[in-house]
Coordinates of C-alpha atoms and ligand atoms in Angstrom, one line a residue:
M1 CA 0.0 0.0 0.0
E2 CA 1.2 3.5 -0.8
L3 CA 0.5 6.8 0.7
S4 CA -0.9 9.5 -1.5
R5 CA 1.5 11.1 -4.0
L6 CA 0.4 14.5 -2.7
A7 CA 1.5 13.7 0.9
Q8 CA 4.7 12.0 -0.3
N9 CA 5.8 14.9 -2.5
L10 CA 5.0 17.7 -0.2
G11 CA 8.2 19.2 1.2
G12 CA 8.5 20.5 4.7
S13 CA 9.6 24.1 5.4
I14 CA 13.3 24.7 5.8
I15 CA 12.5 26.9 8.8
R16 CA 11.2 24.0 10.7
E17 CA 14.1 21.8 9.6
M18 CA 16.6 24.3 11.1
F19 CA 14.5 24.6 14.2
N20 CA 14.4 20.8 14.6
E21 CA 18.2 20.5 13.9
A22 CA 18.7 23.1 16.7
L23 CA 16.7 21.0 19.2
K24 CA 19.5 18.4 19.1
L25 CA 22.0 20.9 20.5
E26 CA 22.5 22.8 23.7
D27 CA 23.1 26.5 24.3
T28 CA 21.7 27.6 21.0
I29 CA 20.7 31.2 20.0
S30 CA 17.8 31.2 17.6
F31 CA 17.1 33.6 14.8
T32 CA 14.8 31.2 13.1
V33 CA 11.0 30.9 13.6
G34 CA 9.1 34.1 12.7
E35 CA 7.2 34.7 15.8
P36 CA 7.2 37.5 18.3
D37 CA 9.0 36.8 21.5
F38 CA 6.4 38.9 23.3
I39 CA 3.5 37.2 24.9
T40 CA 0.0 38.3 23.9
P41 CA -1.1 41.5 25.7
M42 CA -2.5 40.6 29.1
P43 CA -6.0 42.2 28.6
I44 CA -6.5 39.8 25.6
I45 CA -5.5 36.8 27.6
E46 CA -7.8 37.9 30.5
E47 CA -10.7 38.3 28.1
A48 CA -10.2 34.8 26.8
C49 CA -10.0 33.4 30.3
R50 CA -13.3 35.2 31.3
C51 CA -15.0 33.6 28.2
W52 CA -13.7 30.1 28.9
K53 CA -14.9 30.4 32.5
K54 CA -18.3 31.4 31.3
G55 CA -18.5 28.0 29.6
M56 CA -17.9 29.1 26.0
T57 CA -16.7 25.7 25.0
H58 CA -19.0 24.9 22.0
Y59 CA -18.8 25.0 18.2
T60 CA -19.1 28.4 16.6
P61 CA -20.3 29.7 13.2
N62 CA -18.0 28.5 10.4
S63 CA -17.2 32.0 9.1
G64 CA -16.4 33.3 12.6
I65 CA -18.5 34.7 15.5
P66 CA -20.5 37.8 14.6
E67 CA -18.7 39.9 17.3
L68 CA -15.3 39.2 15.7
R69 CA -16.5 39.8 12.2
Q70 CA -18.0 43.1 13.3
A71 CA -14.8 44.1 15.0
I72 CA -12.8 43.3 11.9
A73 CA -15.3 45.3 9.8
E74 CA -14.9 48.3 12.1
Y75 CA -11.1 47.9 12.1
H76 CA -11.2 48.0 8.3
A77 CA -13.8 50.8 8.1
D78 CA -11.4 53.2 6.4
D79 CA -9.8 50.8 3.8
L80 CA -11.6 47.6 2.9
K81 CA -15.0 48.5 4.2
P82 CA -16.2 44.9 4.3
D83 CA -19.7 43.8 5.0
P84 CA -19.4 41.8 8.3
D85 CA -22.1 39.4 7.3
N86 CA -20.7 38.1 4.0
Q87 CA -17.3 39.5 3.3
I88 CA -15.2 38.2 6.2
M89 CA -14.1 34.7 7.1
V90 CA -12.2 33.9 10.3
S91 CA -9.6 31.2 9.8
C92 CA -7.2 29.0 11.7
G93 CA -4.3 31.4 11.3
A94 CA -3.7 33.3 8.1
T95 CA -2.1 30.1 6.9
E96 CA -5.5 28.4 6.5
A97 CA -7.0 31.5 5.0
I98 CA -4.4 31.4 2.2
Q99 CA -4.9 27.7 1.7
T100 CA -8.7 28.0 1.4
A101 CA -8.2 31.0 -0.9
L102 CA -6.0 29.0 -3.2
F103 CA -8.4 26.0 -3.2
T104 CA -11.2 28.4 -4.0
L105 CA -9.5 30.3 -6.8
V106 CA -7.2 27.8 -8.5
N107 CA -7.9 24.6 -10.5
P108 CA -5.3 21.9 -10.9
G109 CA -2.9 22.9 -13.7
E110 CA -3.6 26.7 -13.4
E111 CA -0.6 29.0 -12.6
V112 CA 0.0 31.0 -9.5
I113 CA 2.6 33.7 -9.6
V114 CA 4.8 34.1 -6.4
I115 CA 7.3 36.8 -5.8
T116 CA 10.5 35.1 -4.5
P117 CA 12.2 35.1 -2.0
A118 CA 8.9 34.1 -0.4
W119 CA 7.4 32.4 2.7
P120 CA 8.0 28.7 1.9
N121 CA 4.4 27.7 2.9
Y122 CA 3.2 29.2 -0.3
F123 CA 5.1 26.6 -2.3
G124 CA 3.5 23.7 -0.4
Q125 CA 0.0 25.3 -0.4
I126 CA 0.1 25.9 -4.2
G127 CA 1.2 22.2 -4.6
M128 CA -1.6 21.0 -2.4
C129 CA -4.3 22.5 -4.6
G130 CA -2.6 21.2 -7.8
G131 CA -1.6 24.7 -8.9
V132 CA 1.6 25.4 -10.9
M133 CA 3.9 27.9 -9.3
K134 CA 5.6 30.6 -11.5
T135 CA 8.2 32.5 -9.6
V136 CA 9.2 36.1 -10.2
S137 CA 12.4 37.1 -8.4
A138 CA 12.6 40.3 -6.5
R139 CA 16.1 41.5 -6.8
E140 CA 18.4 42.6 -4.0
E141 CA 19.6 45.6 -6.0
N142 CA 16.0 46.8 -6.1
N143 CA 15.7 46.4 -2.3
F144 CA 13.7 43.2 -3.0
I145 CA 10.8 45.2 -4.5
P146 CA 9.3 43.2 -7.4
D147 CA 9.5 44.8 -10.9
P148 CA 6.0 45.1 -12.4
D149 CA 7.4 44.3 -15.9
D150 CA 8.7 41.0 -14.6
I151 CA 5.2 40.2 -13.3
K152 CA 3.8 41.1 -16.7
A153 CA 6.3 38.8 -18.4
A154 CA 5.3 35.9 -16.1
V155 CA 1.6 36.1 -17.0
T156 CA 0.4 33.4 -19.4
D157 CA -3.1 32.4 -20.4
K158 CA -3.0 29.8 -17.5
T159 CA -2.3 32.4 -14.8
K160 CA -5.1 32.4 -12.3
A161 CA -3.7 34.2 -9.3
I162 CA -0.8 36.1 -7.8
I163 CA 0.3 36.1 -4.2
L164 CA 1.6 39.5 -3.1
N165 CA 3.2 39.7 0.4
S166 CA 4.0 43.1 1.7
P167 CA 5.7 43.6 4.1
S168 CA 7.6 40.5 3.0
N169 CA 8.7 37.5 4.9
P170 CA 11.7 36.9 4.4
T171 CA 13.1 40.2 3.0
G172 CA 11.2 42.8 5.0
A173 CA 10.5 44.7 1.7
V174 CA 7.5 46.9 1.7
I175 CA 6.1 47.5 -1.8
D176 CA 5.9 51.2 -2.4
R177 CA 2.8 53.0 -3.7
D178 CA 4.1 53.6 -7.3
T179 CA 5.2 50.0 -7.7
L180 CA 1.8 48.8 -6.4
R181 CA 0.0 51.1 -8.8
A182 CA 2.0 49.7 -11.7
I183 CA 1.3 46.1 -10.5
A184 CA -2.4 47.0 -10.3
D185 CA -2.2 48.3 -13.8
V186 CA -0.8 44.9 -15.0
L187 CA -3.5 43.0 -13.2
R188 CA -6.6 45.2 -13.5
N189 CA -8.0 44.0 -16.9
R190 CA -6.8 40.5 -16.7
D191 CA -8.6 37.5 -15.2
I192 CA -6.1 37.1 -12.4
Y193 CA -7.0 37.0 -8.7
V194 CA -4.8 38.6 -6.1
I195 CA -4.0 37.0 -2.7
A196 CA -2.8 39.9 -0.7
D197 CA -1.0 38.6 2.3
E198 CA -0.7 41.7 4.4
I199 CA -0.3 40.0 7.8
Y200 CA 2.7 42.3 8.7
S201 CA 1.0 45.5 7.7
R202 CA 1.1 46.9 11.2
L203 CA 4.9 46.3 11.4
V204 CA 6.2 48.9 9.0
Y205 CA 9.2 51.2 9.8
S206 CA 9.3 53.6 6.9
S207 CA 7.9 57.1 7.2
E208 CA 5.7 56.7 4.2
P209 CA 2.1 55.6 5.0
Y210 CA 1.5 51.9 4.2
T211 CA -0.3 51.2 1.0
S212 CA -2.3 48.1 0.2
I213 CA -2.9 46.7 -3.3
T214 CA -6.6 46.8 -2.5
S215 CA -6.6 50.6 -2.5
F216 CA -6.3 50.8 -6.3
E217 CA -9.4 51.0 -8.4
G218 CA -10.9 47.7 -9.4
M219 CA -8.5 45.7 -7.2
M220 CA -10.5 44.9 -4.1
E221 CA -13.1 43.1 -6.3
K222 CA -10.4 40.6 -7.4
T223 CA -8.5 40.3 -4.2
V224 CA -8.6 38.0 -1.2
Y225 CA -7.1 40.1 1.5
I226 CA -5.3 38.1 4.2
S227 CA -4.4 39.1 7.7
G228 CA -4.5 37.8 11.2
F229 CA -3.6 38.3 14.9
S230 CA -0.4 36.3 15.0
K231 CA 1.9 39.2 14.3
M232 CA -0.3 42.1 15.2
F233 CA -1.0 41.0 18.8
A234 CA 1.7 38.3 19.2
M235 CA -1.0 35.6 19.1
T236 CA 0.8 33.0 17.0
G237 CA -0.3 30.1 19.2
W238 CA -3.9 31.1 19.2
R239 CA -4.2 30.3 15.5
L240 CA -6.4 33.1 14.4
G241 CA -6.4 34.8 11.0
Y242 CA -9.0 36.2 8.6
A243 CA -9.8 36.8 4.9
V244 CA -11.7 39.7 3.4
A245 CA -13.1 39.3 -0.1
E246 CA -16.2 39.5 -2.3
P247 CA -19.2 37.6 -0.9
E248 CA -19.1 34.9 -3.5
I249 CA -15.4 34.2 -2.8
I250 CA -16.0 34.2 1.0
R251 CA -19.0 31.9 0.7
N252 CA -16.9 29.3 -1.2
M253 CA -13.9 29.7 1.0
T254 CA -16.2 29.1 4.0
K255 CA -17.3 25.8 2.5
L256 CA -13.7 24.6 2.3
H257 CA -13.0 25.9 5.8
E258 CA -16.1 24.1 7.1
N259 CA -14.7 20.8 5.8
G260 CA -11.2 21.5 7.1
A261 CA -10.8 23.5 10.3
S262 CA -14.6 23.9 10.7
C263 CA -14.6 26.7 13.2
L264 CA -12.5 28.5 15.8
P265 CA -13.0 28.7 19.6
A266 CA -15.4 31.5 20.8
P267 CA -13.0 32.7 23.6
S268 CA -10.1 33.3 21.3
Q269 CA -12.3 35.1 18.8
L270 CA -13.9 37.3 21.5
A271 CA -10.4 38.0 22.9
A272 CA -9.1 39.0 19.4
A273 CA -12.2 41.3 19.0
Y274 CA -11.4 42.8 22.4
G275 CA -7.8 43.4 21.2
L276 CA -9.0 45.2 18.1
Y277 CA -11.1 47.6 20.2
H278 CA -8.9 48.1 23.2
C279 CA -5.2 47.1 22.5
Q280 CA -4.1 49.3 19.6
P281 CA -1.4 51.0 21.7
E282 CA 0.1 47.6 22.5
I283 CA 0.8 47.1 18.8
E284 CA 2.6 50.4 18.6
K285 CA 4.8 49.4 21.6
M286 CA 5.8 46.1 20.0
R287 CA 6.4 47.9 16.7
A288 CA 8.7 50.4 18.4
S289 CA 10.7 47.4 20.0
Y290 CA 11.0 45.7 16.6
L291 CA 12.3 48.9 15.1
R292 CA 14.9 49.3 17.7
R293 CA 16.0 45.7 17.2
R294 CA 16.0 46.1 13.5
N295 CA 18.5 49.0 13.9
L296 CA 20.6 47.0 16.3
I297 CA 20.8 43.8 14.1
C298 CA 21.4 45.8 10.9
S299 CA 24.4 47.7 12.5
L300 CA 25.8 44.4 13.7
I301 CA 25.4 42.8 10.3
E302 CA 27.0 45.8 8.6
E303 CA 30.0 45.7 10.9
T304 CA 30.5 41.9 10.3
P305 CA 33.0 41.3 7.4
G306 CA 31.4 39.3 4.5
L307 CA 27.8 40.2 5.4
S308 CA 25.6 42.9 4.1
V309 CA 21.9 43.7 4.3
R310 CA 19.2 45.9 2.7
R311 CA 17.5 47.6 5.7
P312 CA 14.1 45.8 6.0
Q313 CA 11.2 48.3 6.0
G314 CA 8.7 46.0 7.7
A315 CA 8.0 42.6 9.4
F316 CA 10.8 41.3 11.6
Y317 CA 13.3 39.6 9.3
A318 CA 16.7 40.6 7.9
F319 CA 17.6 38.9 4.6
V320 CA 21.4 38.9 4.8
N321 CA 23.7 38.7 1.8
A322 CA 26.3 36.1 2.8
R323 CA 27.7 35.3 -0.7
E324 CA 31.2 36.3 0.2
L325 CA 31.2 33.8 3.1
C326 CA 29.7 31.1 0.8
N327 CA 32.5 31.8 -1.7
K328 CA 35.2 31.7 0.9
T329 CA 34.0 28.4 2.5
G330 CA 32.8 26.8 -0.7
L331 CA 29.5 26.1 1.0
D332 CA 26.0 27.0 -0.3
S333 CA 23.7 28.9 2.1
R334 CA 22.3 25.7 3.5
G335 CA 25.8 24.4 4.2
L336 CA 26.8 27.7 5.7
C337 CA 23.8 27.8 8.1
M338 CA 24.4 24.2 9.2
D339 CA 28.2 24.9 9.7
L340 CA 27.3 28.0 11.7
L341 CA 24.8 26.1 13.8
K342 CA 27.2 23.2 14.6
K343 CA 30.2 25.4 15.4
T344 CA 28.5 28.2 17.3
G345 CA 24.9 27.1 18.2
V346 CA 23.5 30.1 16.3
V347 CA 20.4 29.1 14.3
T348 CA 19.6 30.8 11.1
V349 CA 17.6 29.9 7.9
P350 CA 19.3 29.4 4.5
G351 CA 17.9 31.8 1.9
S352 CA 17.6 29.0 -0.6
G353 CA 14.6 27.8 1.4
F354 CA 12.7 30.9 0.2
G355 CA 13.2 30.2 -3.5
E356 CA 16.2 29.7 -5.8
C357 CA 17.0 33.4 -5.9
G358 CA 17.6 33.3 -2.2
E359 CA 20.8 31.2 -2.6
G360 CA 23.7 33.0 -1.0
F361 CA 21.5 34.7 1.6
I362 CA 20.6 33.8 5.2
R363 CA 17.4 34.9 7.0
L364 CA 17.6 36.2 10.6
T365 CA 14.5 37.0 12.6
Y366 CA 14.9 39.9 15.0
A367 CA 11.8 39.2 16.9
T368 CA 14.1 38.2 19.7
S369 CA 15.7 40.1 22.7
D370 CA 18.5 42.7 22.3
E371 CA 20.5 40.5 24.5
N372 CA 20.1 37.5 22.2
I373 CA 20.9 39.6 19.1
V374 CA 24.1 40.9 20.7
K375 CA 25.2 37.5 22.0
G376 CA 24.4 35.8 18.7
F377 CA 26.5 38.3 16.8
G378 CA 29.4 37.8 19.2
R379 CA 29.4 34.2 18.0
I380 CA 28.7 35.0 14.4
K381 CA 31.7 37.4 14.3
S382 CA 34.1 34.9 15.8
Y383 CA 32.8 32.3 13.3
V384 CA 33.4 34.7 10.4
G385 CA 36.8 35.6 11.9
G386 CA 37.8 32.0 11.7
I387 CA 37.1 31.7 8.0
K388 CA 40.3 32.1 6.0
Ligands
LIG1 N1 2.0 34.9 5.9 C1 3.3 35.1 6.1 C2 4.1 35.9 5.1 C3 3.9 34.6 7.3 O1 5.2 34.9 7.5 C4 3.1 33.9 8.2 C5 3.7 33.3 9.4 N2 5.0 33.1 9.6 C6 1.8 33.6 7.9 C7 1.3 34.1 6.7 C8 0.9 32.8 8.7 O2 0.5 33.3 9.9 P1 -0.5 32.6 10.9 O3 0.2 32.4 12.2 O4 -1.6 33.6 11.0 O5 -1.0 31.4 10.3

């Protein structure tokens, strides 16, 4: 008997692989998994506890409890203006929203454009729905901002959707307004859906106001907007995300969700709604910490021989150019990360895990304490010093 080809062929994420490798060692310093080191703001935790104690232990509506959909609608009153009754679906993390969006939009054999370097789960998710991935590389010399002409060149008559992730995991690139306008111009009159993964939109460090692809004429109608609470409120473990789209898309996504995750617990949904109404200042406090850490990690990278970085404008990742070290050691980025881990206990993620064009880079997460960043770089610098 054989397991399904789908399951057998599905690759795991390199981020988890490095994470698991690190578990075998002692005294490691991790720059791997993209999750806030903060715990969820206490008022949100307390609200959830109150709800559990009241006995809210039952199934909930598939598309999310009305209170959370209402809170999301109010949160997006100035941009997406969704109807809480039929344009919002609450999901098991943004991960599941993206998966159900892909299943809803893409037939097997149809193409999905992904800007690489990209979050590796997109690769598996596209594979799961039988889609064919077409990659468009965002170049380092362009600060990892994709070129709209490259997107245009990647479009074929089989293109069904494009995933746009801004701010980006792993590069931290935030797509500027002019580029987004040009991308919207490429997509507007074509039958191509957009999956706009804007889960890091509250973690932006540039002075320019953040722009969403949905703000351009005709784009919201063809977009599934994805966000969630993992990064905004440091709620990764709560598994709560959401999608906003046209009613017909949400209705179909909800059918898939009903057959997969089904529904989410009432206490976590009510707690997230509470957060949207009452904990906005907490987001700003976390953002300010990430900004400080970004500046710290970037200066440490810049003063390390053989490493360089384009200052990330959002999220909490630095995508570090380590080509010089790869050349000197004769290792590829995967080999370099493994060598660094074994010799120093510092855990990083090879850039090649985010798409071929990520070869020669390593990703560091700076959602970790200043102390860890400084300690980690002490080790990285002595490792680099030992390379002849
Ligand atoms: N999109 C991107 C770009 C991410 O980096 C992540 C998490 N690392 C997600 C989506 C998924 O987030 P969630 O925890 O809400 O599933």
